Structures are given as C-alpha cells and as structure tokens.
C-alpha cells in the first residue's frame, strides 16, 4: 500500500513537468480568413515556468517537521492517508486553477506540495512500527519503488494522454487514481501489528520481538542533540544532494530533450521515463544486497550507508559531466539512464539511516533531512529557469555542471560523517522503552 500511495503521489507531482511543455507550446492557428498566427494557451516565460515547477516544493519543505511530529504523535498511517487524499483533490482542481490565473495555479501547487510532503516522514514512522531490523532496508526499498513507478508512469503516459485527450485529462486521471488509493489505504493499513486484526499472532510476535513495543506515543525529542549531530546532518546533506539531482532531471529533463534534440512531447515523455525504469528495477536488489552484507558480517551498517552514498554520488557526478559535454542524443539517454539508475544505492544509504541512528526520533530526523532536501526542489528549477533563457547547449551545460559539483560535495560529506549505530542521545529513549517493555512482561506474567 505504501508503494501504491507513493506511485500516486509521485505521478501527481511529476505530470506537470510534461504537461507544461504542452501548456506553453506555440501552435500555428489558421483563422477563418486563411491567416496563420502563432498562439500559446499560457504565455509563461522560462522564469515563470521555473517558478511554477518549483512552487510545489515551497509547500513540500514547509510540512516536513510538522508531518514528522504528527506521525510520531498520532501515527504515520493517518498522515500518509491525508497526504494522498489532499494531493489527489488538488490534482483534480489544477486545470481550473490554471485557467483562473497564474498566481492561483502556483498557490494550488504549493498546497499540493504541503499535502504531498508529509508522505516520506510518515513512511519512516510506519516502518518503525512494522519493519524487523534485518528486513528494514529491503522493505523500505520495496515501498520506495512506488516513488519511481509513479515517475515512470508520469513520464511514460503523460505525452500519450496529452496527445490523445489534452493536458487537462492528465490531471483528472491521476487525481482519480489517487482518490481510489486513499479509500484502499484507510481500509487496509493500520498503525502497528498490535492494531491489525488481519495479522497472524506468530507474525505479530516476530515483529514486536525484533523492534520492541512502544507503550507511549509521548516522546521527548532531544532537539539540541539532533540539530548538533553530524550524522544527522549527513542524512540531511544526503537528502539535499540526491534531491538536487532528482529534481533537476524530474522537472527539467522533458524541457532539455525538447530544447536540445527537438523531440516531440510524446517522445520526450517516453525517453524521460527510461532512466526511472532502471532505477525502479534495481531498488529491491540493492535493498536485499545491503541487508545481506550486514547479515553476513561483510560490512557494518555504517559502512553500508557510507559506501552506498559515496559510490552513488561519485558515479552520478561522472554521468552529469558526460551529459554536459555529449552531443549524441543516444549516448545522452544512456548516460542519463545509468546516472539515474545508480541512485538505487542511496535508498540503502541516507534514506534509511535515520532508523539506525535513533528509531524513536526517526520521523523527526527524516523531516529535518527532507526539509533541507526540499530547498533543492525550490532552487534547482528556479536556477534552471534563470540560466536557460535562450535554450542553448551552453546554458544547459551550466545546469549539469552545478549538479555535478553538488554530487561531489555530498560524497565528501557522507564519507566523513555518516554513521550506522544508535547515537548516545537516542540510547536513553531506547533503554527507557526496554524498561517499560520488561515491566509490562513482568506484569503479564504475574
């Protein structure tokens, strides 16, 4: 269900990247007197388009800490459900918002980001209650496949749907799928094994024995310790680094292929989906591989997180530079595909690292990381909009150079500061939880 929910959320986020090409395309219109004139449905320049594409992340960034707190307090299952429902309703309303005014359209996207931003911190809170320690990475990566399936569906189907029925139908279809997902979610998903009436008693005992049983939702978060912890900041930098590359490609790739190689909207959408097909297919493999390395004792948890992060960022830096200098369209797609595909390794790195450092505070740490990462979602499209003003290759090269530099910074920071063990300031809460569990067991026995 998390995979299905992320599929809906990401597809609703990404369809605008393809739709905006159609919404701003210049078409030749023949008037009744035979005169041919050029017409745009929405006359948005590159800077306005950059603002539109980045507006989602204003709301996305603002909601991370709030959703982390609410997930820890009331349950990630509730926050995730609301995230899917709110994003879906706003997707249905976006075509009407665009027709009213640019500012209304931007406001609707900001609110869509506000709702959609709560999903990832909610997932961490859900997994903290459901994922056994030695299956944590595999289960997380399996759920996160929905993130990229949504990306693939948006890129692959958007161009086809737009050509067949127009860009408005695109928002209606994916918004309706999201509403269906919400109905399924509230019927199926429960807060924890303890609250699930469908789970077997054997599985319930297995999960609880692995992760412990939380008796109280009232957690005192050590804010000073978290905000001054370099391993926590390594997670935040990991989010920023990965999201900068992701958002640069997710929001700009269809436009880049259209500007440089003059691909039509249908072909642009299909080619933009190819890199995410490879990434989605690799997620479960890398998740299983990360858990296997730890179970066999070949690498510690900290080494897995560090090596996977650094390998990914350095490899992606190389592919970004290759894309910047390459002029062959086929090789460009190959480099982009490999650069995006290798990103599967970071989901076994920074993405799950919060559960290693502080399980009781993982949703909050995830919120801090995604808040910083959300800044890249704002800055990357805006910066690209200001740089790429006349659609030249040299301007696009600068966009890829910046992404490569950020990848290098992320690799260095990860190597120095990533850790994989419970931090001293988090052990206090873990020990208290264990004491409560032991007291509860003694009471049941007596």
Coordinates of C-alpha atoms in Angstrom, one line a residue:
X1 CA 0.0 0.0 0.0
X2 CA 2.9 2.4 0.6
X3 CA 4.2 1.5 -2.9
X4 CA 0.7 2.3 -4.3
X5 CA 0.5 5.5 -2.3
X6 CA 3.9 6.7 -3.4
X7 CA 3.1 5.8 -7.0
X8 CA 0.1 8.1 -6.9
X9 CA 1.9 10.9 -5.1
X10 CA 4.9 11.0 -7.4
X11 CA 2.8 10.7 -10.6
X12 CA 0.7 13.7 -9.5
X13 CA 3.9 15.6 -8.7
X14 CA 5.6 14.8 -12.0
X15 CA 2.9 15.1 -14.7
X16 CA 3.2 18.9 -14.7
X17 CA 6.8 18.5 -15.9
X18 CA 5.5 17.1 -19.2
X19 CA 2.2 19.0 -19.3
X20 CA 3.9 22.3 -19.1
X21 CA 5.6 21.7 -22.4
X22 CA 2.1 21.4 -24.0
X23 CA 0.6 24.2 -22.0
X24 CA 3.2 26.7 -23.2
X25 CA 3.8 25.3 -26.7
X26 CA 3.5 27.7 -29.6
X27 CA 0.9 26.4 -32.1
X28 CA 0.1 27.6 -35.6
X29 CA -3.6 28.6 -35.8
X30 CA -5.4 29.2 -39.1
X31 CA -8.0 31.9 -38.9
X32 CA -11.2 31.9 -41.0
X33 CA -9.7 34.3 -43.5
X34 CA -6.8 31.9 -44.0
X35 CA -4.3 33.9 -42.0
X36 CA -1.8 31.7 -39.9
X37 CA -1.0 33.1 -36.5
X38 CA 1.1 31.7 -33.6
X39 CA -0.8 31.1 -30.3
X40 CA 0.1 29.9 -26.8
X41 CA -2.5 28.8 -24.4
X42 CA -0.4 30.1 -21.5
X43 CA 2.2 32.7 -22.3
X44 CA 4.6 31.8 -19.5
X45 CA 8.3 32.7 -20.0
X46 CA 11.2 30.5 -18.7
X47 CA 11.4 32.3 -15.4
X48 CA 7.7 31.9 -14.8
X49 CA 7.9 28.2 -15.7
X50 CA 10.8 27.8 -13.3
X51 CA 8.6 29.4 -10.6
X52 CA 5.7 27.0 -11.4
X53 CA 7.9 23.9 -11.3
X54 CA 9.5 24.9 -8.0
X55 CA 6.3 26.1 -6.3
X56 CA 5.4 22.5 -5.2
X57 CA 8.5 22.4 -3.0
X58 CA 7.6 25.5 -1.0
X59 CA 4.7 23.6 0.5
X60 CA 6.7 20.3 0.4
X61 CA 9.5 21.8 2.5
X62 CA 7.2 23.6 5.0
X63 CA 5.4 20.5 6.0
X64 CA 8.3 18.1 6.8
X65 CA 8.9 18.8 10.5
X66 CA 5.1 19.2 11.1
X67 CA 4.4 15.8 9.5
X68 CA 7.3 14.2 11.4
X69 CA 5.9 15.4 14.7
X70 CA 2.3 14.4 13.8
X71 CA 3.5 11.0 12.5
X72 CA 5.3 10.3 15.8
X73 CA 2.4 11.5 17.9
X74 CA -0.7 10.2 16.0
X75 CA 0.7 7.6 13.7
X76 CA 2.3 7.7 10.2
X77 CA -0.7 5.8 8.7
X78 CA -3.0 8.7 9.3
X79 CA -0.5 11.3 8.0
X80 CA 0.2 9.2 4.9
X81 CA -3.5 8.8 4.1
X82 CA -4.2 12.5 4.4
X83 CA -1.2 13.2 2.2
X84 CA -2.6 11.1 -0.6
X85 CA -6.1 12.4 -0.3
X86 CA -5.1 16.1 -0.2
X87 CA -2.8 15.8 -3.2
X88 CA -5.4 13.9 -5.2
X89 CA -8.1 16.5 -4.7
X90 CA -5.8 19.3 -5.7
X91 CA -4.7 17.4 -8.8
X92 CA -8.3 17.4 -9.9
X93 CA -8.5 21.2 -9.3
X94 CA -5.3 22.2 -11.0
X95 CA -6.7 22.7 -14.6
X96 CA -9.3 25.1 -13.2
X97 CA -6.7 26.9 -11.2
X98 CA -4.5 27.4 -14.3
X99 CA -7.4 28.9 -16.2
X100 CA -8.2 31.4 -13.4
X101 CA -4.7 33.0 -13.1
X102 CA -1.0 32.1 -12.8
X103 CA -1.0 33.1 -9.1
X104 CA -3.9 30.8 -8.4
X105 CA -2.2 27.9 -10.2
X106 CA 1.0 28.4 -8.2
X107 CA -0.9 28.6 -4.9
X108 CA -2.7 25.3 -5.8
X109 CA 0.7 23.7 -6.5
X110 CA 2.1 25.0 -3.1
X111 CA -0.8 23.4 -1.3
X112 CA -0.3 20.2 -3.3
X113 CA 3.3 20.2 -2.0
X114 CA 2.1 20.8 1.5
X115 CA 0.0 17.7 1.5
X116 CA 2.4 15.6 -0.5
X117 CA 5.4 16.4 1.6
X118 CA 4.1 14.5 4.6
X119 CA 4.3 11.1 3.0
X120 CA 8.0 10.3 3.4
X121 CA 8.3 11.1 7.1
X122 CA 5.1 9.2 7.6
X123 CA 6.6 6.1 5.9
X124 CA 9.5 6.2 8.4
X125 CA 7.1 6.3 11.3
X126 CA 5.1 3.3 9.8
X127 CA 8.3 1.3 9.2
X128 CA 9.4 2.0 12.8
X129 CA 6.3 0.0 13.9
X130 CA 6.3 -2.6 11.2
X131 CA 9.8 -3.4 9.8
X132 CA 12.0 -6.0 11.6
X133 CA 15.6 -4.8 11.9
X134 CA 17.2 -7.3 9.4
X135 CA 14.5 -6.7 6.8
X136 CA 14.4 -2.9 7.2
X137 CA 16.3 -1.9 4.1
X138 CA 14.6 -4.4 1.8
X139 CA 11.1 -3.4 3.0
X140 CA 11.9 0.3 2.7
X141 CA 13.3 0.0 -0.8
X142 CA 10.3 -2.2 -1.9
X143 CA 7.9 0.5 -0.7
X144 CA 10.0 3.3 -2.3
X145 CA 9.7 1.5 -5.7
X146 CA 6.3 3.3 -5.9
X147 CA 8.2 6.6 -6.0
X148 CA 9.8 5.6 -9.2
X149 CA 6.9 3.7 -10.7
X150 CA 5.0 7.0 -10.3
X151 CA 7.8 8.8 -12.0
X152 CA 7.8 6.2 -14.8
X153 CA 4.0 6.4 -15.3
X154 CA 4.0 10.2 -15.3
X155 CA 6.8 10.4 -17.9
X156 CA 5.7 7.4 -20.0
X157 CA 1.9 8.1 -20.1
X158 CA 1.7 11.9 -19.9
X159 CA 2.7 12.5 -23.5
X160 CA 0.4 9.8 -24.8
X161 CA -2.5 11.1 -22.8
X162 CA -1.9 14.7 -23.8
X163 CA -1.7 13.8 -27.5
X164 CA -4.9 11.8 -27.3
X165 CA -7.1 13.9 -24.9
X166 CA -5.3 17.0 -23.9
X167 CA -3.3 18.1 -20.9
X168 CA -6.3 18.6 -18.6
X169 CA -7.4 15.0 -18.7
X170 CA -3.9 14.1 -17.4
X171 CA -4.6 15.8 -14.1
X172 CA -8.1 14.2 -13.9
X173 CA -6.9 10.7 -14.4
X174 CA -4.1 10.7 -11.9
X175 CA -6.2 12.6 -9.4
X176 CA -8.9 10.0 -9.6
X177 CA -6.4 7.1 -9.1
X178 CA -5.1 8.9 -6.0
X179 CA -8.6 9.1 -4.5
X180 CA -9.1 5.3 -5.1
X181 CA -5.7 4.7 -3.4
X182 CA -6.9 6.7 -0.3
X183 CA -10.1 4.6 0.0
X184 CA -8.0 1.4 -0.1
X185 CA -5.5 2.8 2.4
X186 CA -8.0 3.6 5.1
X187 CA -9.5 0.1 4.8
X188 CA -6.2 -1.8 4.8
X189 CA -3.5 0.0 6.7
X190 CA -3.2 0.0 10.5
X191 CA -0.8 1.8 12.8
X192 CA 1.1 -1.2 14.0
X193 CA 0.9 -5.0 14.3
X194 CA -0.9 -4.6 17.6
X195 CA -3.8 -2.8 15.9
X196 CA -4.1 -5.0 12.9
X197 CA -6.8 -7.6 13.1
X198 CA -5.7 -9.5 10.0
X199 CA -2.1 -10.2 11.1
X200 CA -1.4 -13.7 12.5
X201 CA -0.3 -14.0 16.1
X202 CA 3.0 -15.5 15.1
X203 CA 3.9 -12.6 12.8
X204 CA 2.9 -10.1 15.4
X205 CA 5.2 -11.7 18.0
X206 CA 8.0 -11.9 15.5
X207 CA 7.8 -8.2 14.6
X208 CA 7.4 -7.0 18.2
X209 CA 10.3 -9.2 19.4
X210 CA 12.5 -7.6 16.7
X211 CA 11.7 -3.9 17.1
X212 CA 10.2 -3.8 20.6
X213 CA 6.7 -2.5 21.6
X214 CA 6.2 1.2 22.1
X215 CA 3.8 1.8 25.0
X216 CA 3.6 5.5 24.8
X217 CA 3.5 8.0 21.9
X218 CA 4.6 10.8 24.2
X219 CA 8.3 11.1 23.1
X220 CA 10.6 13.9 24.2
X221 CA 12.7 14.7 21.3
X222 CA 16.3 15.9 22.1
X223 CA 16.3 18.8 19.6
X224 CA 19.6 20.2 20.6
X225 CA 21.4 16.8 20.3
X226 CA 19.7 16.1 16.9
X227 CA 20.4 19.5 15.4
X228 CA 24.1 19.4 16.5
X229 CA 24.7 15.8 15.4
X230 CA 26.9 15.5 12.4
X231 CA 25.5 12.0 11.5
X232 CA 22.0 13.7 11.4
X233 CA 23.4 16.4 9.2
X234 CA 24.9 13.7 7.0
X235 CA 21.4 12.4 6.4
X236 CA 20.2 16.0 5.6
X237 CA 23.1 16.6 3.2
X238 CA 22.3 13.2 1.6
X239 CA 18.7 14.4 1.0
X240 CA 19.8 17.7 -0.5
X241 CA 22.4 16.1 -2.8
X242 CA 20.1 13.4 -4.1
X243 CA 17.1 15.6 -4.4
X244 CA 19.1 18.3 -6.3
X245 CA 19.9 15.7 -9.0
X246 CA 16.5 14.2 -8.9
X247 CA 14.6 17.5 -9.2
X248 CA 16.9 18.8 -11.8
X249 CA 16.1 15.8 -14.0
X250 CA 12.4 15.4 -13.0
X251 CA 11.5 19.0 -13.7
X252 CA 13.9 19.8 -16.5
X253 CA 14.5 16.6 -18.5
X254 CA 11.4 16.9 -20.8
X255 CA 12.3 20.5 -21.5
X256 CA 16.0 19.7 -22.0
X257 CA 15.2 16.9 -24.6
X258 CA 12.8 19.3 -26.3
X259 CA 15.2 22.2 -26.4
X260 CA 18.4 20.4 -27.4
X261 CA 17.1 17.4 -29.5
X262 CA 13.8 18.8 -30.6
X263 CA 11.8 15.8 -29.5
X264 CA 8.1 16.0 -29.6
X265 CA 6.1 15.8 -26.4
X266 CA 5.1 12.1 -26.8
X267 CA 8.7 11.0 -27.5
X268 CA 10.0 13.3 -24.7
X269 CA 7.8 11.7 -22.1
X270 CA 8.8 8.1 -23.1
X271 CA 12.5 8.9 -23.2
X272 CA 12.3 10.7 -19.8
X273 CA 10.8 7.5 -18.3
X274 CA 13.6 5.2 -19.3
X275 CA 16.1 6.1 -16.6
X276 CA 13.4 5.6 -13.9
X277 CA 12.6 2.1 -15.2
X278 CA 16.2 1.0 -14.5
X279 CA 16.1 2.7 -11.1
X280 CA 12.8 1.0 -10.0
X281 CA 14.1 -2.4 -11.1
X282 CA 17.2 -2.0 -9.0
X283 CA 15.6 -0.9 -5.8
X284 CA 14.7 -4.2 -4.3
X285 CA 18.0 -5.7 -5.5
X286 CA 20.1 -3.1 -3.8
X287 CA 17.9 -3.3 -0.6
X288 CA 18.4 -7.0 -0.4
X289 CA 22.1 -6.6 -1.1
X290 CA 22.6 -4.1 1.7
X291 CA 20.8 -6.3 4.2
X292 CA 22.8 -9.3 3.0
X293 CA 26.1 -7.5 3.5
X294 CA 25.2 -6.8 7.1
X295 CA 23.7 -10.2 8.0
X296 CA 26.8 -11.9 6.6
X297 CA 29.1 -9.6 8.5
X298 CA 31.0 -8.4 5.5
X299 CA 30.2 -4.7 6.3
X300 CA 28.8 -2.9 9.3
X301 CA 25.6 -0.9 9.0
X302 CA 27.6 2.4 9.0
X303 CA 29.9 1.1 6.2
X304 CA 26.9 0.1 4.0
X305 CA 25.3 3.5 4.4
X306 CA 28.6 5.4 3.8
X307 CA 29.9 3.3 0.8
X308 CA 26.5 3.2 -0.9
X309 CA 26.1 7.0 -0.6
X310 CA 29.6 7.8 -1.8
X311 CA 29.6 5.3 -4.7
X312 CA 26.3 6.7 -6.0
X313 CA 27.3 10.4 -5.8
X314 CA 30.7 10.0 -7.4
X315 CA 29.2 7.9 -10.2
X316 CA 26.4 10.4 -10.8
X317 CA 28.9 13.2 -10.9
X318 CA 30.7 11.5 -13.7
X319 CA 27.5 10.9 -15.7
X320 CA 26.4 14.5 -15.2
X321 CA 29.7 15.7 -16.7
X322 CA 29.3 13.2 -19.6
X323 CA 25.8 14.5 -20.4
X324 CA 27.1 18.1 -20.3
X325 CA 29.8 17.5 -22.9
X326 CA 27.9 14.9 -25.1
X327 CA 26.2 15.9 -28.3
X328 CA 24.9 12.4 -29.3
X329 CA 21.2 12.0 -28.3
X330 CA 21.5 8.2 -27.9
X331 CA 24.5 8.5 -25.6
X332 CA 22.8 11.2 -23.7
X333 CA 19.9 8.9 -22.9
X334 CA 22.4 6.2 -22.0
X335 CA 24.3 8.4 -19.6
X336 CA 21.1 9.8 -18.0
X337 CA 19.7 6.3 -17.6
X338 CA 22.8 5.0 -15.9
X339 CA 23.1 8.1 -13.7
X340 CA 19.6 7.8 -12.5
X341 CA 19.7 4.0 -12.2
X342 CA 22.6 4.0 -9.8
X343 CA 20.6 6.2 -7.5
X344 CA 19.0 3.0 -6.2
X345 CA 22.0 2.5 -3.9
X346 CA 21.4 5.7 -1.9
X347 CA 18.0 4.4 -0.8
X348 CA 20.0 1.9 1.2
X349 CA 22.2 4.7 2.4
X350 CA 20.9 8.1 3.6
X351 CA 17.2 7.2 3.0
X352 CA 17.0 4.6 5.8
X353 CA 19.8 5.9 8.0
X354 CA 17.5 7.7 10.5
X355 CA 16.3 4.4 11.8
X356 CA 19.9 3.3 12.5
X357 CA 20.7 6.5 14.5
X358 CA 17.5 6.9 16.6
X359 CA 14.5 4.7 15.9
X360 CA 12.2 6.7 18.3
X361 CA 13.1 10.0 16.6
X362 CA 13.5 8.7 13.0
X363 CA 10.4 10.5 11.7
X364 CA 11.7 13.9 13.0
X365 CA 15.2 13.3 11.6
X366 CA 13.7 12.3 8.3
X367 CA 11.7 15.6 8.4
X368 CA 14.8 17.6 9.0
X369 CA 16.5 15.9 6.1
X370 CA 13.6 16.3 3.7
X371 CA 13.3 20.0 4.7
X372 CA 16.8 20.6 3.6
X373 CA 16.3 18.5 0.6
X374 CA 13.2 20.4 -0.3
X375 CA 15.3 23.5 -0.7
X376 CA 16.9 21.9 -3.7
X377 CA 13.4 21.4 -5.2
X378 CA 12.9 25.1 -4.9
X379 CA 16.3 26.2 -6.0
X380 CA 17.0 23.8 -8.9
X381 CA 14.0 24.7 -11.2
X382 CA 14.4 28.4 -10.3
X383 CA 18.1 28.4 -11.1
X384 CA 17.5 26.5 -14.3
X385 CA 14.8 29.0 -15.3
X386 CA 17.2 31.9 -14.9
X387 CA 20.1 30.1 -16.6
X388 CA 18.3 28.6 -19.6
X389 CA 16.8 31.7 -21.2
X390 CA 17.5 31.1 -24.8
X391 CA 17.6 27.2 -24.8
X392 CA 21.3 26.9 -25.8
X393 CA 23.5 23.9 -25.1
X394 CA 26.0 26.1 -23.2
X395 CA 23.3 27.2 -20.8
X396 CA 22.2 23.6 -20.2
X397 CA 25.8 22.6 -19.6
X398 CA 26.0 25.0 -16.7
X399 CA 22.9 23.3 -15.2
X400 CA 24.6 19.9 -15.3
X401 CA 28.0 21.4 -14.0
X402 CA 26.2 22.7 -10.9
X403 CA 24.6 19.3 -10.3
X404 CA 28.0 17.5 -10.7
X405 CA 29.5 19.9 -8.1
X406 CA 26.8 19.2 -5.6
X407 CA 27.2 15.4 -6.1
X408 CA 30.9 15.8 -5.2
X409 CA 30.1 17.7 -2.1
X410 CA 27.6 15.1 -1.0
X411 CA 30.2 12.3 -1.5
X412 CA 32.8 14.0 0.7
X413 CA 30.4 14.9 3.5
X414 CA 29.0 11.3 3.5
X415 CA 32.4 9.8 3.7
X416 CA 33.4 11.9 6.7
X417 CA 30.2 11.9 8.8
X418 CA 27.8 9.0 8.0
X419 CA 27.3 6.6 11.0
X420 CA 25.2 3.5 11.3
X421 CA 24.8 2.9 15.1
X422 CA 22.3 4.3 17.6
X423 CA 23.6 7.6 18.9
X424 CA 24.2 8.2 22.6
X425 CA 21.4 10.8 22.9
X426 CA 19.0 8.2 21.4
X427 CA 20.0 5.3 23.6
X428 CA 18.3 6.9 26.6
X429 CA 14.9 6.6 25.0
X430 CA 15.7 3.1 23.8
X431 CA 16.7 2.0 27.3
X432 CA 13.6 3.5 28.7
X433 CA 11.4 1.7 26.1
X434 CA 13.1 -1.6 27.0
X435 CA 12.5 -1.0 30.7
X436 CA 8.8 -0.3 30.0
X437 CA 8.5 -3.5 27.9
X438 CA 10.2 -5.6 30.6
X439 CA 7.9 -4.2 33.2
X440 CA 4.9 -4.9 31.0
X441 CA 6.1 -8.6 30.5
X442 CA 6.6 -9.0 34.3
X443 CA 3.1 -7.7 34.9
X444 CA 1.5 -10.1 32.4
X445 CA 3.5 -13.0 33.9
X446 CA 2.4 -12.1 37.5

